[in-house]
mmCIF file of C-alpha atoms and ligand atoms in Angstrom:
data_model
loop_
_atom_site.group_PDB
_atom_site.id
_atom_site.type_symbol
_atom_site.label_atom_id
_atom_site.label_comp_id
_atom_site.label_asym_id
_atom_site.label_seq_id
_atom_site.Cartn_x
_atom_site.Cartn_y
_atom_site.Cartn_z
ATOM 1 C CA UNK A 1 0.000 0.000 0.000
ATOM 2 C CA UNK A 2 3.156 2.296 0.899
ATOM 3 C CA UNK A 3 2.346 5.732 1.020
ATOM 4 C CA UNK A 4 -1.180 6.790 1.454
ATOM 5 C CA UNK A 5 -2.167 9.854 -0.375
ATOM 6 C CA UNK A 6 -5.747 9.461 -1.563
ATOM 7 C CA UNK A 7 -7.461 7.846 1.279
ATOM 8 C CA UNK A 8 -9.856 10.359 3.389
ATOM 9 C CA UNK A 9 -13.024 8.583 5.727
ATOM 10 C CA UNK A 10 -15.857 10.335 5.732
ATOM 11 C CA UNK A 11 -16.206 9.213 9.521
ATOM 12 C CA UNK A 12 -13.363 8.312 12.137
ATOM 13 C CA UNK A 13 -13.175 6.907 15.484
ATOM 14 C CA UNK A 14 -9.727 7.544 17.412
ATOM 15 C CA UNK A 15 -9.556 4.781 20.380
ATOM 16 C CA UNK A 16 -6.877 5.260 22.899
ATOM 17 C CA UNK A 17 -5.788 4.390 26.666
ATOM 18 C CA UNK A 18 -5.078 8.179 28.056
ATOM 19 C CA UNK A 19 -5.668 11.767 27.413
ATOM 20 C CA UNK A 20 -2.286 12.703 25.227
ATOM 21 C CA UNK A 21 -2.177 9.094 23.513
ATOM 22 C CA UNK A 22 -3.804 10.340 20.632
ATOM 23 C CA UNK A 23 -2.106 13.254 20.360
ATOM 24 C CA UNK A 24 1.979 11.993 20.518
ATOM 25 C CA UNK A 25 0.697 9.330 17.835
ATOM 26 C CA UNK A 26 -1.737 9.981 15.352
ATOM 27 C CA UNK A 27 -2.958 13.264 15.799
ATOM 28 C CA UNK A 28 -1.317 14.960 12.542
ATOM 29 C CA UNK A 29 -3.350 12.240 10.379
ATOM 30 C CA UNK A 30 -6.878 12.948 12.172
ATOM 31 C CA UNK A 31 -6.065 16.828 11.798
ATOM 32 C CA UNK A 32 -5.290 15.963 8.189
ATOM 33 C CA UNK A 33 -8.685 14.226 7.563
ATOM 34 C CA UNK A 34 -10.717 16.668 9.790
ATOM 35 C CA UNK A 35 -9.751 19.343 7.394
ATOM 36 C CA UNK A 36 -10.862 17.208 4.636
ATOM 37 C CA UNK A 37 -14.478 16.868 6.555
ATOM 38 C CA UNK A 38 -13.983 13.492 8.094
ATOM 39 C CA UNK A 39 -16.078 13.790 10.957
ATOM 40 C CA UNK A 40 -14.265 12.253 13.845
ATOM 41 C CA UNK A 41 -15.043 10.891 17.195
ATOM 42 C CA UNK A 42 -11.991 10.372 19.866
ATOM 43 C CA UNK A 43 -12.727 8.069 22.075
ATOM 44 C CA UNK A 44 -10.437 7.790 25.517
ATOM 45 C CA UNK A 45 -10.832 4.875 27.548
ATOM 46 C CA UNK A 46 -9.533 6.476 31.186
ATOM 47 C CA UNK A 47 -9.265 9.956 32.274
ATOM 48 C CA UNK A 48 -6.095 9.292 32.404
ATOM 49 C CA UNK A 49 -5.809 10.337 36.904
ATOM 50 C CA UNK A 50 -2.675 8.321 37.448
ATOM 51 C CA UNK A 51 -1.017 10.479 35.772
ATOM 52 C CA UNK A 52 1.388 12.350 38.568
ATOM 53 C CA UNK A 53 4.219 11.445 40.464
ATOM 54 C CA UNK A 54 4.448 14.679 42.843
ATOM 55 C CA UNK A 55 4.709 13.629 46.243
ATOM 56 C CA UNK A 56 2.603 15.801 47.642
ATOM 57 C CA UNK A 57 -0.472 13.845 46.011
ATOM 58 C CA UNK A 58 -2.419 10.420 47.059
ATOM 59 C CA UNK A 59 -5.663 8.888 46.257
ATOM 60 C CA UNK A 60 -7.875 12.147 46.653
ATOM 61 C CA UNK A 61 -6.429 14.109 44.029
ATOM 62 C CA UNK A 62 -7.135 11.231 41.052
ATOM 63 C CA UNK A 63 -10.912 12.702 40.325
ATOM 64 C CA UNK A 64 -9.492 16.349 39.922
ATOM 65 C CA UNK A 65 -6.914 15.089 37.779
ATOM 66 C CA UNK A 66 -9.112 13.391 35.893
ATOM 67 C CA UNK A 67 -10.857 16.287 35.343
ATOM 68 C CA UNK A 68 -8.024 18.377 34.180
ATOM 69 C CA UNK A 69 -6.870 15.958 31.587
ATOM 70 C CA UNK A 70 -10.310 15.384 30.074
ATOM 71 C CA UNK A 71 -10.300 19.389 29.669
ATOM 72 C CA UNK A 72 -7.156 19.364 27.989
ATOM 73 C CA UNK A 73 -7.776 16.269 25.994
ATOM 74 C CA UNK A 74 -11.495 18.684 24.833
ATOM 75 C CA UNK A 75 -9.245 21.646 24.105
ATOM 76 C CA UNK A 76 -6.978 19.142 22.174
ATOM 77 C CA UNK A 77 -9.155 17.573 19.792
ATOM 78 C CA UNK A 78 -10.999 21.018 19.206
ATOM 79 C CA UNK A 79 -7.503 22.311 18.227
ATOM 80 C CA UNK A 80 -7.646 19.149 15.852
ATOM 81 C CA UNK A 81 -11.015 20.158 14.648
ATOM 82 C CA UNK A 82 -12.625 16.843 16.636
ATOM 83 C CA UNK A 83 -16.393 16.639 16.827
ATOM 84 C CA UNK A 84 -16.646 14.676 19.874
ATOM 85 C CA UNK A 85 -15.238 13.447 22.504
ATOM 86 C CA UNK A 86 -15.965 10.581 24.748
ATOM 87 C CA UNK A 87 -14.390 9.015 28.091
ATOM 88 C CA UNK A 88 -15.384 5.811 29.160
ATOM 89 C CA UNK A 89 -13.858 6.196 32.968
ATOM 90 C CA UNK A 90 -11.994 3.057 32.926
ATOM 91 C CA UNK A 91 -9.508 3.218 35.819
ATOM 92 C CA UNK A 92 -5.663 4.508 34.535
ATOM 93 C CA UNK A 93 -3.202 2.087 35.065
ATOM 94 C CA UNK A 94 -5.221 -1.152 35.727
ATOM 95 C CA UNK A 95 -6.798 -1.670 32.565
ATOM 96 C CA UNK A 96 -7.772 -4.856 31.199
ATOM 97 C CA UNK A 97 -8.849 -6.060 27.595
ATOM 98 C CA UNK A 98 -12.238 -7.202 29.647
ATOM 99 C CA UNK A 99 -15.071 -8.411 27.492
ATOM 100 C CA UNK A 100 -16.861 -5.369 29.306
ATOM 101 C CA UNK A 101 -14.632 -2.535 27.403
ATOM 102 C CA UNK A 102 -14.857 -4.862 23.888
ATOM 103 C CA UNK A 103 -18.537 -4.362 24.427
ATOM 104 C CA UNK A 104 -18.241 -0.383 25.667
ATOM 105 C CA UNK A 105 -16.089 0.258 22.262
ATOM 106 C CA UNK A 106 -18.857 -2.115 20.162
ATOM 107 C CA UNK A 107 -21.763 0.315 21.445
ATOM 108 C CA UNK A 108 -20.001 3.563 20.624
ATOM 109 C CA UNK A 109 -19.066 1.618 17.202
ATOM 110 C CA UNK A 110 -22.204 0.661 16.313
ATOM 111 C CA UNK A 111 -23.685 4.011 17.107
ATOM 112 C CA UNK A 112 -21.481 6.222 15.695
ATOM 113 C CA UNK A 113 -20.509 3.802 12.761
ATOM 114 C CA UNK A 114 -17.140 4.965 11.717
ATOM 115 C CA UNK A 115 -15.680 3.789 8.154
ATOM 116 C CA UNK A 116 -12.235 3.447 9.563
ATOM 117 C CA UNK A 117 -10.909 3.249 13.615
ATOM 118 C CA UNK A 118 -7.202 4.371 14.592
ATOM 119 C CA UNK A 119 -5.779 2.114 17.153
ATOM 120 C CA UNK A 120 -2.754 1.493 18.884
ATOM 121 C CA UNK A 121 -0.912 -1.805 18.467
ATOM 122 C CA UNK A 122 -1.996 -4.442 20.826
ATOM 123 C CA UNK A 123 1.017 -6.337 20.076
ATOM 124 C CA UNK A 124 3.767 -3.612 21.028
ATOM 125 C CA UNK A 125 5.369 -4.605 24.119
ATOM 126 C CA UNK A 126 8.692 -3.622 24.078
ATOM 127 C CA UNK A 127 9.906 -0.179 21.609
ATOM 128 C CA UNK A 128 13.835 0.073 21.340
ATOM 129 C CA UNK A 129 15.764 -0.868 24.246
ATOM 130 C CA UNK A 130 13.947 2.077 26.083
ATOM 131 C CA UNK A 131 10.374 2.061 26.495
ATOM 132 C CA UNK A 132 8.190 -0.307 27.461
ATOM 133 C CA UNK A 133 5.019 -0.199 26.247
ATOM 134 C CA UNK A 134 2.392 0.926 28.862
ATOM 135 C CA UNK A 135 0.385 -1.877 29.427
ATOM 136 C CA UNK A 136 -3.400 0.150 28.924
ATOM 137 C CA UNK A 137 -2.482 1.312 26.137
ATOM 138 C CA UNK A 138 -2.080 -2.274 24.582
ATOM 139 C CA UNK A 139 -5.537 -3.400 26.898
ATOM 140 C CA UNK A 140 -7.454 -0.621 25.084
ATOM 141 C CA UNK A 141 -5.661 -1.582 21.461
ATOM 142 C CA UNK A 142 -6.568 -5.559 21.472
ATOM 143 C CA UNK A 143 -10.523 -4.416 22.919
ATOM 144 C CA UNK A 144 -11.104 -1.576 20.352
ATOM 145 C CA UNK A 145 -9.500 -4.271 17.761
ATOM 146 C CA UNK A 146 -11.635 -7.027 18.353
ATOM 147 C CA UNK A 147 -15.137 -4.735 19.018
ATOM 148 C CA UNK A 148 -13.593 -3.326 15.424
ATOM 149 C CA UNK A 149 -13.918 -7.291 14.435
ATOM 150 C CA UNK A 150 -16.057 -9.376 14.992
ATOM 151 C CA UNK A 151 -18.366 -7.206 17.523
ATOM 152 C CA UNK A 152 -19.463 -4.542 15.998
ATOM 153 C CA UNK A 153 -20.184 -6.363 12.365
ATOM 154 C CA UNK A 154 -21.568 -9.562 13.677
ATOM 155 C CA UNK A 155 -25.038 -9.277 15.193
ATOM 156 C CA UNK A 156 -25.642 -12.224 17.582
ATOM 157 C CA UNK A 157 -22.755 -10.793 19.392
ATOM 158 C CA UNK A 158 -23.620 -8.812 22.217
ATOM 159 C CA UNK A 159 -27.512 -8.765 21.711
ATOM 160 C CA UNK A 160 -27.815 -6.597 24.820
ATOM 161 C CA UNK A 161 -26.389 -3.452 22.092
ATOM 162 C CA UNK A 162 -28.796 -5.210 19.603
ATOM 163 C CA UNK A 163 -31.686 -4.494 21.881
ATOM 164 C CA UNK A 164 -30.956 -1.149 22.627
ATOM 165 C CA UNK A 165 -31.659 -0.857 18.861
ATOM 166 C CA UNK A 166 -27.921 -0.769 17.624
ATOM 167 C CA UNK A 167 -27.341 -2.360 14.322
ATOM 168 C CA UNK A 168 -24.434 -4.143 13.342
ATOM 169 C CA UNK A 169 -21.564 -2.054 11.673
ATOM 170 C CA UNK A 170 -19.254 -3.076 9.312
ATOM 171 C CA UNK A 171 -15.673 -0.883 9.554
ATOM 172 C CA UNK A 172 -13.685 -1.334 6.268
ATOM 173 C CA UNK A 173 -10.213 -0.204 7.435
ATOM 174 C CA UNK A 174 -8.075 0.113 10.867
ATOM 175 C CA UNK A 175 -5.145 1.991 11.053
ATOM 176 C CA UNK A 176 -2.702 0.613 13.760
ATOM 177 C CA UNK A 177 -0.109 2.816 14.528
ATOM 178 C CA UNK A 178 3.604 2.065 16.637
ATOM 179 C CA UNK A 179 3.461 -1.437 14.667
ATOM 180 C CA UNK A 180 7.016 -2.685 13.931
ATOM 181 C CA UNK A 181 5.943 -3.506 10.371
ATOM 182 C CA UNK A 182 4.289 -0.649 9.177
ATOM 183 C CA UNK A 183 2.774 -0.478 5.824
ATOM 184 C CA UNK A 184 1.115 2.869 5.044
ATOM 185 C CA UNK A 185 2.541 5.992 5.569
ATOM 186 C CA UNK A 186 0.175 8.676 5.724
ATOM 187 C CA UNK A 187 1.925 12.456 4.704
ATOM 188 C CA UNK A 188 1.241 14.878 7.808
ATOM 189 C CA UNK A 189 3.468 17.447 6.129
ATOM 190 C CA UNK A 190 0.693 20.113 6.475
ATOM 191 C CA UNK A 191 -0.471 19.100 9.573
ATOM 192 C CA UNK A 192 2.362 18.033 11.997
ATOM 193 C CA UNK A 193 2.302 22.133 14.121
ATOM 194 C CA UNK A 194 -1.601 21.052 14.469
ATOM 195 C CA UNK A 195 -0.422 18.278 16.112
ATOM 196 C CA UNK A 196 2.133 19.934 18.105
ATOM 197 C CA UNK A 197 -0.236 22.464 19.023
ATOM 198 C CA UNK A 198 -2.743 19.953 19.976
ATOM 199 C CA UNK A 199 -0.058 18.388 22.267
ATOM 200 C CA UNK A 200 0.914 21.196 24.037
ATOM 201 C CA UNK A 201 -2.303 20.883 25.485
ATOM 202 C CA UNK A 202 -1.718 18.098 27.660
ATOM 203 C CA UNK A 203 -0.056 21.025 29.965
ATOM 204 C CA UNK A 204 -0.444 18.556 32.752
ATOM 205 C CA UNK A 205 1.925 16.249 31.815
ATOM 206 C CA UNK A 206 4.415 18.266 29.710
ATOM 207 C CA UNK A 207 5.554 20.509 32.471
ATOM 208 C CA UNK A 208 7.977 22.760 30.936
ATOM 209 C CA UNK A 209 9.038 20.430 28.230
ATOM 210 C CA UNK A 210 8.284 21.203 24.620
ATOM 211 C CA UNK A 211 8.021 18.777 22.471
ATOM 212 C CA UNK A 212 8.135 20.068 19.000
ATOM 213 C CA UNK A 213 11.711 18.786 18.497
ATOM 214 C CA UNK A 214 10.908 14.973 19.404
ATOM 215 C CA UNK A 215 7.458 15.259 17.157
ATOM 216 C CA UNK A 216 9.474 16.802 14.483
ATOM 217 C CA UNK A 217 12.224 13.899 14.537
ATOM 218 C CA UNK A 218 9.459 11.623 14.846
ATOM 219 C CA UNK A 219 7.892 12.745 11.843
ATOM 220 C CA UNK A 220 10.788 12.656 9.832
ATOM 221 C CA UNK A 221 12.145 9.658 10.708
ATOM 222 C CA UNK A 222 8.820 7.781 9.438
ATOM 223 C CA UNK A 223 8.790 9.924 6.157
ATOM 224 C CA UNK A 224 12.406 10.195 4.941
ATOM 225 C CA UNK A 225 11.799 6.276 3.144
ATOM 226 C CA UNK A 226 9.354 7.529 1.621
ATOM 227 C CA UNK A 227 10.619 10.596 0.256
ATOM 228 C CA UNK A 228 8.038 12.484 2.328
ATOM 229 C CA UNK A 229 8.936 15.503 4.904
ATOM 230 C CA UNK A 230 6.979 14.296 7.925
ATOM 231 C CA UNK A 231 4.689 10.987 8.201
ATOM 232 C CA UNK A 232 2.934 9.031 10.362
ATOM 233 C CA UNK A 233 3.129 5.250 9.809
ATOM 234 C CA UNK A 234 0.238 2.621 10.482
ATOM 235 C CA UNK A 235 0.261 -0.816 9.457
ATOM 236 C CA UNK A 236 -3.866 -0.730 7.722
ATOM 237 C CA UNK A 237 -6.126 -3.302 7.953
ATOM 238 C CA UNK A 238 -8.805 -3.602 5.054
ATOM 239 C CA UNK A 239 -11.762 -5.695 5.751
ATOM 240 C CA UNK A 240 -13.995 -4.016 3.022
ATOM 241 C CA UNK A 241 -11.829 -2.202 0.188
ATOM 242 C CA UNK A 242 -13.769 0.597 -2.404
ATOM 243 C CA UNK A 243 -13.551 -2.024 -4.905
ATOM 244 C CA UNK A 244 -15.686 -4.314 -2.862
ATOM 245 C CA UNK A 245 -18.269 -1.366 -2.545
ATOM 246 C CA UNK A 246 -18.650 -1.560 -6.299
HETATM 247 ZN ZN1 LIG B 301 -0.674 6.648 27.416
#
């Protein structure tokens, strides 16, 4: 598939673990398609309220974090030109890829019926010799994946969501980003200070760091194969292409 230049959904659905997932990963592609007039939903599966080490805080201040980083993630995706937001209040830091969340993600699937979801990879354990991958954010990858298919498109799954009058939904591509065999790589060129500006958000857990440099490096890194300036890459699963559409 190598580099993607024509694709553009008409309707997207972002999945991720934490407030600021979204926005170190993918967020120059979604800012990309929102200005085409994708209408996109971001979906974040905590609040993200584990996020602090300062001493000074225990278990009382989780709910106002929590409510920080859900403003920032609002002010994020609004930067990004994101419809709508939703958090599912899953607990940071002890997630699990329950059949409860596969079922959460197949409701807001099925409801909102998105032609492609972005997902992280639920196989990325271990990146470099440095970071190791935070174990929500695979939990949330592997139950958006598997709502993505078979929940959401096969209909004696989960009849509870068929009884509250939701259809099945057939999405025809995901786009899994940090795979180690990535396939498509989407040009963020015009779109990659969005994303920084997006970022910069997340004021909560940047501190005083800015990270334009690393998201420019990034960028370039995944492009310069390609003969592209800055990219995102995504290893893209097609379960229904346009040629299948007829
Ligand atoms: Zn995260």
């Amino acid at each position: 598939m190598a580099v993607e230049k024509q694709f553009l959904p008409r309707r997207a659905m972002s999945i991720h673990a934490h407030p600021d997932d979204q926005e170190f990963t993918v967020a120059g592609t979604l800012a990309r398609w929102t200005a085409s007039g994708c209408e996109t939903i971001s979906v974040i599966v905590t609040s993200g309220e584990a996020g602090s080490n300062d001493p000074t805080h225990g278990a009382g201040f989780k709910p106002e974090l929590a409510r920080v980083r859900e403003q920032e993630q609002r002010s994020a995706n609004a930067i990004l030109g994101i419809q709508e937001t939703v958090f599912l209040g899953y607990p940071d830091g002890e997630l699990e890829p329950s059949l409860a969340l596969r079922r959460d993600l197949t409701r807001l699937i099925r409801r909102y019926r998105p032609e492609v979801v972005v997902i992280g990879d639920p196989q990325g354990v271990f990146y470099g010799n440095g970071y190791i991958n935070h174990p929500d954010h695979r939990a949330a990858a592997q139950a958006a994946l598997y709502a993505v298919f078979p929940s959401s498109e096969t209909r004696l799954i989960f009849t509870d969501l068929l009884a509250e009058g939701l259809a099945p939904h057939k999405v025809k591509r995901v786009y899994v980003h940090g795979s180690e065999k990535p396939d498509t790589w989407v040009d963020v060129s015009q779109t990659l200070e969005i994303k920084i500006t997006a970022l910069r958000e997340h004021v909560s857990q940047l501190g005083d760091w800015d990270p334009a440099e690393m998201i420019r490096e990034w960028a370039c890194e995944e492009g310069k194969q390609h003969d592209i300036r800055y990219a995102e890459a995504y290893k893209v699963m097609v379960m229904e292409s346009e040629e299948d559409r007829g």
